[in-house]
Coordinates of N, CA and C in Angstrom, one line a residue:
X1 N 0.9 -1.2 0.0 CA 0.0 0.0 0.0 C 0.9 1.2 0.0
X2 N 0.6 2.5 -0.7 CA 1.3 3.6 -1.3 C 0.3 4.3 -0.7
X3 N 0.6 5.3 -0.1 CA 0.4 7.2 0.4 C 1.2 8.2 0.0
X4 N 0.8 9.3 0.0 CA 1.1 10.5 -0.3 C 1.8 11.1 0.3
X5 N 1.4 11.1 1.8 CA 1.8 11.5 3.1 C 1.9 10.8 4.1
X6 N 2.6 11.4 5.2 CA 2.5 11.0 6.8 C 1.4 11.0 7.1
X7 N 0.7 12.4 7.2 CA -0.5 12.1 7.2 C -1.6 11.4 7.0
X8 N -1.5 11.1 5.5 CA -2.4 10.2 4.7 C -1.9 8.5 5.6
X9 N -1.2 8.4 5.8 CA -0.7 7.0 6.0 C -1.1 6.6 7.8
X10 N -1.0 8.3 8.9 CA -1.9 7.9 10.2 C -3.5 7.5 10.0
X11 N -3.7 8.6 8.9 CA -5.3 8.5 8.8 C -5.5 7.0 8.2
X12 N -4.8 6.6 7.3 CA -4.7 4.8 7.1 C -4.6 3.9 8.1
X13 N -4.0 3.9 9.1 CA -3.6 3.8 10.1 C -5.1 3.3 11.0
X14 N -5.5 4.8 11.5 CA -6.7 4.6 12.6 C -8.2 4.0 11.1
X15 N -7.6 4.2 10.2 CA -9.4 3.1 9.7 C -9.3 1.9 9.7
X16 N -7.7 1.7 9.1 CA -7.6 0.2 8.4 C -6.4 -0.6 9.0
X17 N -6.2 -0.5 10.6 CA -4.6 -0.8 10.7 C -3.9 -2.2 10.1
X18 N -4.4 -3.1 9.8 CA -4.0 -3.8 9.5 C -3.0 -3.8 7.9
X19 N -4.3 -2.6 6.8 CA -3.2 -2.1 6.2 C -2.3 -1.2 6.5
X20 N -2.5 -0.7 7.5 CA -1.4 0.6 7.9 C 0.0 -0.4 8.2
X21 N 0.3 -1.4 8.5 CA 1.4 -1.9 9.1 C 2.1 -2.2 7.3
X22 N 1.1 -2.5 6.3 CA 1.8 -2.8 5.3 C 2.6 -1.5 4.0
X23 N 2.2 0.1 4.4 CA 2.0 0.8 3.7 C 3.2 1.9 3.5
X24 N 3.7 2.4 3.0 CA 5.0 2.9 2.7 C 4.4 4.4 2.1
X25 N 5.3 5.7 3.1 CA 5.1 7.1 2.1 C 5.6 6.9 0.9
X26 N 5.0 7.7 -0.4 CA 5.6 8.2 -1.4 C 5.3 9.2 -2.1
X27 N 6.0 10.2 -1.8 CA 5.4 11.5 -2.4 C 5.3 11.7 -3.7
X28 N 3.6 12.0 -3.8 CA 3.7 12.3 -5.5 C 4.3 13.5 -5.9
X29 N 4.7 13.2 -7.2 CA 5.3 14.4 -8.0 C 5.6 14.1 -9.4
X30 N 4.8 13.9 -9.9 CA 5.5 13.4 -11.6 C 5.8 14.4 -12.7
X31 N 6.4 14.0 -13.3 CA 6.6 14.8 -14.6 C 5.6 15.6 -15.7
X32 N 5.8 16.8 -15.7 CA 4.4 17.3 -16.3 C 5.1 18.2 -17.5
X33 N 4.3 18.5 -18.7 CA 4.5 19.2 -19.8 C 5.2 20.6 -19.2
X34 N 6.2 21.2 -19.5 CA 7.3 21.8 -19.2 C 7.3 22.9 -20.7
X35 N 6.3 23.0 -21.6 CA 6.6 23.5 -22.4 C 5.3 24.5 -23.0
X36 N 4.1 24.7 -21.7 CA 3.3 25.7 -21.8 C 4.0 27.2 -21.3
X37 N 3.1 27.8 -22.2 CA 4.0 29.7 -21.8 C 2.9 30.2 -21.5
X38 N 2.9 31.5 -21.0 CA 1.4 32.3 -20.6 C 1.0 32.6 -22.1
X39 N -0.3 32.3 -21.7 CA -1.4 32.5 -23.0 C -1.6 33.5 -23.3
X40 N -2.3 34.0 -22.2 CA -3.0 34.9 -22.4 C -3.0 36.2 -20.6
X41 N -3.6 37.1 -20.9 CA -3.8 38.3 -20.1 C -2.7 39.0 -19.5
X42 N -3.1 39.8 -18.6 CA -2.2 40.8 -18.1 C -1.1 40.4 -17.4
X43 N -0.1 40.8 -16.6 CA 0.6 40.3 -15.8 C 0.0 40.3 -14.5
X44 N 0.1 39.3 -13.3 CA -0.4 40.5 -12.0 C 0.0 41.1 -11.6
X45 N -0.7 42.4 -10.4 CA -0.5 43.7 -9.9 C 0.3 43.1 -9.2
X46 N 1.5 43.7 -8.5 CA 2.6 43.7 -8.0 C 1.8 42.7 -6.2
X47 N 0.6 43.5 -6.5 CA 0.3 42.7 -4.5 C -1.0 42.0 -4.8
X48 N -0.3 41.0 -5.5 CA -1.7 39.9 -5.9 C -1.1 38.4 -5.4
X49 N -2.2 38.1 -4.5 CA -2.6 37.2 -4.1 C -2.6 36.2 -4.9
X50 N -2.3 35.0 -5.1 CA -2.8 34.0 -5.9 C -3.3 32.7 -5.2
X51 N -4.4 32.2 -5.5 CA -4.9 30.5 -4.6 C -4.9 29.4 -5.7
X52 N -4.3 28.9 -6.2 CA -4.4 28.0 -7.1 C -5.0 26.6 -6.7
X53 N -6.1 26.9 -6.7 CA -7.2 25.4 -6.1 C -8.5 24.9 -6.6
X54 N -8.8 25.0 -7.0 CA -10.4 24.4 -7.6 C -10.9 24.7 -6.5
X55 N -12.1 25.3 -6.8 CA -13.1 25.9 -6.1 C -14.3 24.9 -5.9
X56 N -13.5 24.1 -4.0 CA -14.6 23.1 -3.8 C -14.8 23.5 -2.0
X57 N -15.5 23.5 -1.4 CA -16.3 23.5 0.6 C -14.5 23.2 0.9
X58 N -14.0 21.7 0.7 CA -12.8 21.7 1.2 C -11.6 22.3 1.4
X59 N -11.6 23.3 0.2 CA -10.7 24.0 0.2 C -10.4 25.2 0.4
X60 N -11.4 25.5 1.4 CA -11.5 26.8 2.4 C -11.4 28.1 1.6
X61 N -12.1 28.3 0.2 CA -12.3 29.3 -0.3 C -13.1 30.4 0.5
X62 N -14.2 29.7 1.0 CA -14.7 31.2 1.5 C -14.4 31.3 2.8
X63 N -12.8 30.8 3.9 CA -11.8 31.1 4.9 C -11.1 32.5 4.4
X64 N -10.8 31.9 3.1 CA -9.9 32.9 2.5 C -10.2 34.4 2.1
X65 N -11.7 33.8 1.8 CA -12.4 35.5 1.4 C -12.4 36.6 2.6
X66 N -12.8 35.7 3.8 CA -13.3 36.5 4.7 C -11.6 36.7 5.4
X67 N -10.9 36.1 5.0 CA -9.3 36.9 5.3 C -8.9 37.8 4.7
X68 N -9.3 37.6 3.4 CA -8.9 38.7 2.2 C -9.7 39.9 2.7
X69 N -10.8 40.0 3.1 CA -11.9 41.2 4.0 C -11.0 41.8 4.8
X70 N -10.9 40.7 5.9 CA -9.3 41.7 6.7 C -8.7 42.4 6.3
X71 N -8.0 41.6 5.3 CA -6.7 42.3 5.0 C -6.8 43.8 4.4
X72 N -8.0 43.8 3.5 CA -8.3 45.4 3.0 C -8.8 45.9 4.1
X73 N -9.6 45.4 5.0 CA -9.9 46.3 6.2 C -8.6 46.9 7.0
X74 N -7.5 46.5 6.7 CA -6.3 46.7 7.7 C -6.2 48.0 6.9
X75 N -6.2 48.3 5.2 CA -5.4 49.3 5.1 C -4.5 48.8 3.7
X76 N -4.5 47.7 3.4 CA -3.3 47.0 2.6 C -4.1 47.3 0.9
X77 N -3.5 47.2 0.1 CA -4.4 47.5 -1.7 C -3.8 46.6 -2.0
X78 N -4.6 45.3 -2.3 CA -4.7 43.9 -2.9 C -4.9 43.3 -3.8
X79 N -4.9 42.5 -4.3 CA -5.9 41.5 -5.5 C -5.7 40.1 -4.9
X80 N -6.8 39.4 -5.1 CA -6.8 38.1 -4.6 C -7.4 37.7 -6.2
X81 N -6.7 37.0 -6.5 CA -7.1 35.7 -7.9 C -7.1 34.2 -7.7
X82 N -8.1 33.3 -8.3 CA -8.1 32.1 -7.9 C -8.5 31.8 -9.4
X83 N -7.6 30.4 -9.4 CA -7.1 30.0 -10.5 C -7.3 28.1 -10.0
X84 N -8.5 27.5 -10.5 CA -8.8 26.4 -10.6 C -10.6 26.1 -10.7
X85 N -10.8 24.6 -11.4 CA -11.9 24.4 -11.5 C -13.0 24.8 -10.9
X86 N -14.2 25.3 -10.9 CA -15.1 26.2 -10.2 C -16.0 24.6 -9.8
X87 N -16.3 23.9 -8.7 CA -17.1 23.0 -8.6 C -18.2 22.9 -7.3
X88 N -18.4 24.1 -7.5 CA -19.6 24.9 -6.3 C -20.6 26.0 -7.1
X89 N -20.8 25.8 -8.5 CA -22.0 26.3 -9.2 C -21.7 28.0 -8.9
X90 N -20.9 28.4 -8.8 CA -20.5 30.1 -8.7 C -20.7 30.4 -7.5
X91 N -21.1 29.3 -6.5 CA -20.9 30.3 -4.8 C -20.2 30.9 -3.9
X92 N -19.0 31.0 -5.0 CA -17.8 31.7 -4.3 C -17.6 32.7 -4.9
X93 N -18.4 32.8 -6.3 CA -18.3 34.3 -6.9 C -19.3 35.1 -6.5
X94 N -20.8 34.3 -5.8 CA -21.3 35.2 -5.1 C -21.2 35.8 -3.5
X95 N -20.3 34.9 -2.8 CA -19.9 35.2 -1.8 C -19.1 36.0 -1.6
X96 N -18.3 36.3 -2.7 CA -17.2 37.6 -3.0 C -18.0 38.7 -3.1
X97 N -19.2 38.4 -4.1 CA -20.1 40.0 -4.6 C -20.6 40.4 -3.1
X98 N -21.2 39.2 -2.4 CA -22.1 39.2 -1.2 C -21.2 40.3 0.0
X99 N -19.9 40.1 0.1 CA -18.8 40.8 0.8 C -18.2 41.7 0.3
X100 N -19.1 42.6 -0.5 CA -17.7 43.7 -1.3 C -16.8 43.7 -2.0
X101 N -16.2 42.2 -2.2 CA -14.8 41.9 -2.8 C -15.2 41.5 -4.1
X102 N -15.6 41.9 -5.1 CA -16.1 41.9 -6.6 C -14.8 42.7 -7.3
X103 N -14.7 43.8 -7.0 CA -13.6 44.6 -7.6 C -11.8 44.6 -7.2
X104 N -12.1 43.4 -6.2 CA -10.5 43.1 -5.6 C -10.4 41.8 -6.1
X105 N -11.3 40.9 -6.2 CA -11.2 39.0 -6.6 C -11.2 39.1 -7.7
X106 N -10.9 38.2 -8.8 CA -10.6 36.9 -9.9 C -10.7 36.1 -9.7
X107 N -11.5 35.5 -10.5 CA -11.8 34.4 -9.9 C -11.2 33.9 -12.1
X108 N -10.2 32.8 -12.3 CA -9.5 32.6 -13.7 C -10.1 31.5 -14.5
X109 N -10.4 30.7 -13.0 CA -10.9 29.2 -13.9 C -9.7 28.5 -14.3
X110 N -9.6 27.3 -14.9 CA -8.4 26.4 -15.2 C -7.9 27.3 -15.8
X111 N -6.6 27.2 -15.9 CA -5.8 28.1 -16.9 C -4.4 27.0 -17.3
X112 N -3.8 26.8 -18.3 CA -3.0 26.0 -18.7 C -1.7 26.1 -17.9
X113 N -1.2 24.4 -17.6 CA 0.4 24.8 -16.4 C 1.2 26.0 -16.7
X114 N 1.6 26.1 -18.1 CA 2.7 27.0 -18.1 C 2.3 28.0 -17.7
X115 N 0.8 28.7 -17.7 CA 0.8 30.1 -17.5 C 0.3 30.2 -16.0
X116 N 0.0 28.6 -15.5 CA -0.3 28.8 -13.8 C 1.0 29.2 -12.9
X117 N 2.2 28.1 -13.4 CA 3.9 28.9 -13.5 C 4.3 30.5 -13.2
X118 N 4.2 30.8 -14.6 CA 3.9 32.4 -14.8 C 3.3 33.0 -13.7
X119 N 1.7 32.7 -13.1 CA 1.2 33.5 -11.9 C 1.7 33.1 -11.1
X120 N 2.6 32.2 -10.3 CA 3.1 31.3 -9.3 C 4.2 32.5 -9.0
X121 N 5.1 32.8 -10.3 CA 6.0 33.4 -10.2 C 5.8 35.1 -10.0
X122 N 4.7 35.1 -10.8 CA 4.1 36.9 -10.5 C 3.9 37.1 -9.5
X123 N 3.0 36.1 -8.4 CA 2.3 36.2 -7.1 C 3.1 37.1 -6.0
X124 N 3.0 38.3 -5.5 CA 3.4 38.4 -3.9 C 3.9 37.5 -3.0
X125 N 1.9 36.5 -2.7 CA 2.5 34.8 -2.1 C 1.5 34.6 -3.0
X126 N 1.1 32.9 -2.6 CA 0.1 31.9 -3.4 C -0.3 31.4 -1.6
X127 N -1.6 31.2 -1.5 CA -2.1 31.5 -0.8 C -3.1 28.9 -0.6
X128 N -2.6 28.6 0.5 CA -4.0 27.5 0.0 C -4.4 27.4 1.8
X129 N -5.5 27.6 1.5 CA -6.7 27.7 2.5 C -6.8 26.3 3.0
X130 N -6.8 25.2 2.9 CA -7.3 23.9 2.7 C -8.2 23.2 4.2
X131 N -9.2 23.1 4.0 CA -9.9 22.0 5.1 C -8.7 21.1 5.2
X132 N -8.9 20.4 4.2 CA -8.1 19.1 4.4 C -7.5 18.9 3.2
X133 N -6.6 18.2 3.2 CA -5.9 18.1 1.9 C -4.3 17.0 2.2
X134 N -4.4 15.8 1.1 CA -2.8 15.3 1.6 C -1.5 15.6 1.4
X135 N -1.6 15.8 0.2 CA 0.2 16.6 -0.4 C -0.5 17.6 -1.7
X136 N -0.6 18.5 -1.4 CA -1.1 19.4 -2.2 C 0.2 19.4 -3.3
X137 N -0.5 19.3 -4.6 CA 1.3 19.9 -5.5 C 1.2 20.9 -6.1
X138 N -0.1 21.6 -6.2 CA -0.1 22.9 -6.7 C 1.0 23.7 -5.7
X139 N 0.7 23.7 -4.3 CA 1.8 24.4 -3.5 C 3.2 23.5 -3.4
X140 N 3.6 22.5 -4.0 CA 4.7 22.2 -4.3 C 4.9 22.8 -5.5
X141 N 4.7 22.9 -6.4 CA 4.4 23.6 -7.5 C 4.9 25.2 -7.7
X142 N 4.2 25.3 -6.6 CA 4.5 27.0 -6.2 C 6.1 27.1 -5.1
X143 N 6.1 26.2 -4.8 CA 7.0 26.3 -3.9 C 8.6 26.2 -5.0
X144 N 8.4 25.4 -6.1 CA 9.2 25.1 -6.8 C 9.6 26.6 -7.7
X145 N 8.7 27.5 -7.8 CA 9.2 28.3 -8.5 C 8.9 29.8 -7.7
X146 N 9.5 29.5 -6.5 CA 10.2 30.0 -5.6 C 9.1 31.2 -5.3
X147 N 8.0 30.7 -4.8 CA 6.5 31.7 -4.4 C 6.7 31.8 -2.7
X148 N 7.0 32.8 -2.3 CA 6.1 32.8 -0.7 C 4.8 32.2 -0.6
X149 N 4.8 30.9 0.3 CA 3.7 30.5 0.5 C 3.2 30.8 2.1
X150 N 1.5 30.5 2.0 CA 1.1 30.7 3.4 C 0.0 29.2 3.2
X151 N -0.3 28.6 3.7 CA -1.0 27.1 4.3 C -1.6 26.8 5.4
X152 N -2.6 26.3 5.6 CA -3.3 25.6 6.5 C -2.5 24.5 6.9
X153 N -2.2 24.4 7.7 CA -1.6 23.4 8.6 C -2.6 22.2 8.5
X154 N -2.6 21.3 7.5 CA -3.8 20.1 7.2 C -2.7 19.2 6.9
X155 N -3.3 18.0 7.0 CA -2.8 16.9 6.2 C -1.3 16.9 6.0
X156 N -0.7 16.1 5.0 CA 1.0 16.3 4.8 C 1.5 17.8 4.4
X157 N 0.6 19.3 4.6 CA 1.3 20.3 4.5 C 2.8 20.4 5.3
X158 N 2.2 20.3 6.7 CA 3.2 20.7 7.4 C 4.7 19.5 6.8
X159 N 4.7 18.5 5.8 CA 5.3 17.6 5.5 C 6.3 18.5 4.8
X160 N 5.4 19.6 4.0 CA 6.0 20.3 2.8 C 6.3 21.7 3.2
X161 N 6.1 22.3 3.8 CA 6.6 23.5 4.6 C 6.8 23.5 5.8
X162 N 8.2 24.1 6.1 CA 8.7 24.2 7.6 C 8.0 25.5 7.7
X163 N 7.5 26.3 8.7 CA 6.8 27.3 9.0 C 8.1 28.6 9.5
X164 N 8.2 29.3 8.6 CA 8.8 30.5 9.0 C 10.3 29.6 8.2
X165 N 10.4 28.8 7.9 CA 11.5 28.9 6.9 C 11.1 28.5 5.5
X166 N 10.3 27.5 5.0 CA 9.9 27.9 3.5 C 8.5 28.3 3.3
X167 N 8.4 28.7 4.3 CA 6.3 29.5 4.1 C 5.8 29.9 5.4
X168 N 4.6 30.1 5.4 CA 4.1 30.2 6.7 C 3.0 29.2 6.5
X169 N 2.8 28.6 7.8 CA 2.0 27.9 8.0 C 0.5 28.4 9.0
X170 N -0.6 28.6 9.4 CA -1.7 28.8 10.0 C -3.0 27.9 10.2
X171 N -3.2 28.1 11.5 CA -4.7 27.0 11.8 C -5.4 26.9 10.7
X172 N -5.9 25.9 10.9 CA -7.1 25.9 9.4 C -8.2 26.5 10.1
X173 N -9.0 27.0 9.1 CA -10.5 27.3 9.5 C -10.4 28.9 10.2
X174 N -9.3 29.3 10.4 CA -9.0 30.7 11.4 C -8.3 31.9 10.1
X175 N -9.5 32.6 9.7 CA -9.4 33.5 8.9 C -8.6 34.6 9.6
X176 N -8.8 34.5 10.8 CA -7.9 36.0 11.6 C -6.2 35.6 11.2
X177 N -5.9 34.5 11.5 CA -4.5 33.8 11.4 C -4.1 33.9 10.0
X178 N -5.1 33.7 9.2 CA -4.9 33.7 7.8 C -4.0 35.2 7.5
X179 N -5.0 36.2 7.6 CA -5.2 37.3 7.2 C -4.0 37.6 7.7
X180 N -3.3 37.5 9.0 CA -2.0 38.3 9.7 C -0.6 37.7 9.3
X181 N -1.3 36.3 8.6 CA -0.1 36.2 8.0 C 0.3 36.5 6.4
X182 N -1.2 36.8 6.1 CA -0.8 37.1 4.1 C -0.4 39.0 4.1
X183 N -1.2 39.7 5.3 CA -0.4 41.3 5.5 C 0.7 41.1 5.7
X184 N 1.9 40.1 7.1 CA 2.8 39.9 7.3 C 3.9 39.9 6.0
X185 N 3.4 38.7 4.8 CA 3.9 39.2 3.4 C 3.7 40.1 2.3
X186 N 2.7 40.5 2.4 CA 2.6 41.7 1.8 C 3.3 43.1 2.2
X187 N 3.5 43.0 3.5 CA 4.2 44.1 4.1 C 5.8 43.7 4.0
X188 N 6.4 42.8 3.8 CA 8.0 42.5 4.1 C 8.2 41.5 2.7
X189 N 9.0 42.7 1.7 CA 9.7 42.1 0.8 C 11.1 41.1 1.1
X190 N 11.7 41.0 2.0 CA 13.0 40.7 2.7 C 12.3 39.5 3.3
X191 N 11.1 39.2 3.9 CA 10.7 37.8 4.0 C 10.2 37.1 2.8
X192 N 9.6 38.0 2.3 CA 8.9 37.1 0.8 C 10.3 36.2 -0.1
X193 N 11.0 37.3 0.0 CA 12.0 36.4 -0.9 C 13.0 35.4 0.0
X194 N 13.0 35.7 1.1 CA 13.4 34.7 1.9 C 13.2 33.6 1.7
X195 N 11.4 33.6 2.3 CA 11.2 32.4 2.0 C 10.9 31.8 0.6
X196 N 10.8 32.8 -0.5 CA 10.8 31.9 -1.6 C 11.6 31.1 -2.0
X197 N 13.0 31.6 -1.3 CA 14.3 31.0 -1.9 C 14.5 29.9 -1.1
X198 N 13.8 29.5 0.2 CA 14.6 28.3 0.8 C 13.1 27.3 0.4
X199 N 12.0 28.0 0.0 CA 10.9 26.5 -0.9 C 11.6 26.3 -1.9
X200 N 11.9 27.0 -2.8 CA 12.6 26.5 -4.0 C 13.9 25.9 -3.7

């Protein structure tokens, strides 16, 4: 038996132990087309946010909104863009309009690897919210092309970022924690690149 994570492999563990004793980590990561460029649109604004996640309840999209609320309430001039499959029928583009954040969100929809790269690299940080999640690789992904990240401490994250040395890490579900740590990078260029350089 094969897992993703540490994680993935306790939670194997407490359902199924009998296969838990037989099961071995292995971190996915495979080889992907290397030869998409940005398609299409603008570049991003210098303090844009990016969430590269498919828009599902799990992936703490609307944690993140109501962080992103903070964060313009503090004072900070933002953009938050989300860049993955929409699979909640637009309730996260109403929940943006519903909070004021219509003229600060993007919401991109799939967009092809090479130009998710491109935003990875534009990003301020890249941002994942996640309920729950085992080895995320969009934030390996991002981490690879040397993005400040911030994370919910779920599942095999903490596997993939040391907290305060390649990202920051934060409670899941705690939009206040969220928010203080994405102003934290938006305010300190000398951390952002810090930690971009020791994920990458």
């Amino acid at each position: 038996v094969t897992v993703v994570s540490q994680a993935n492999l306790e939670e194997l563990k407490s359902l199924l132990p009998e296969a838990g004793m037989r099961a071995k980590v292995v971190y996915s990561y495979g080889a992907h087309d290397e030869t998409g460029l940005p398609a299409s649109g603008a570049p991003l604004p210098a303090a844009a946010i990016l969430c590269p996640a498919r828009l599902a309840p799990y992936k703490g999209i609307d944690v993140l909104l109501m962080a992103f609320a903070k964060l313009l309430d503090s004072g900070l001039s933002a953009r938050l863009v989300f860049c993955g499959r929409d699979q909640m029928a637009g309730r996260s583009q109403e929940f943006a309009r519903r909070m004021g954040l219509a003229g600060w969100v993007s919401f991109l929809g799939e967009v092809p690897r090479g130009e998710l790269k491109a935003l990875m690299r534009q990003a301020a940080c890249v941002v994942l919210p996640s309920r729950r999640d085992n080895f995320p690789i969009a934030l390996l992904e991002a981490m690879g092309e040397g993005a400040a990240v911030v994370a919910a401490r779920v599942g095999g994250v903490g596997e993939l970022v040391r907290d305060g040395v390649d990202g920051l890490l934060v409670p899941c579900e705690d939009a206040e924690a969220l928010a203080g740590a994405l102003e934290r990078l938006l305010r300190d260029g000398g951390l952002r690149r810090r930690l971009g350089e020791s994920a990458r």
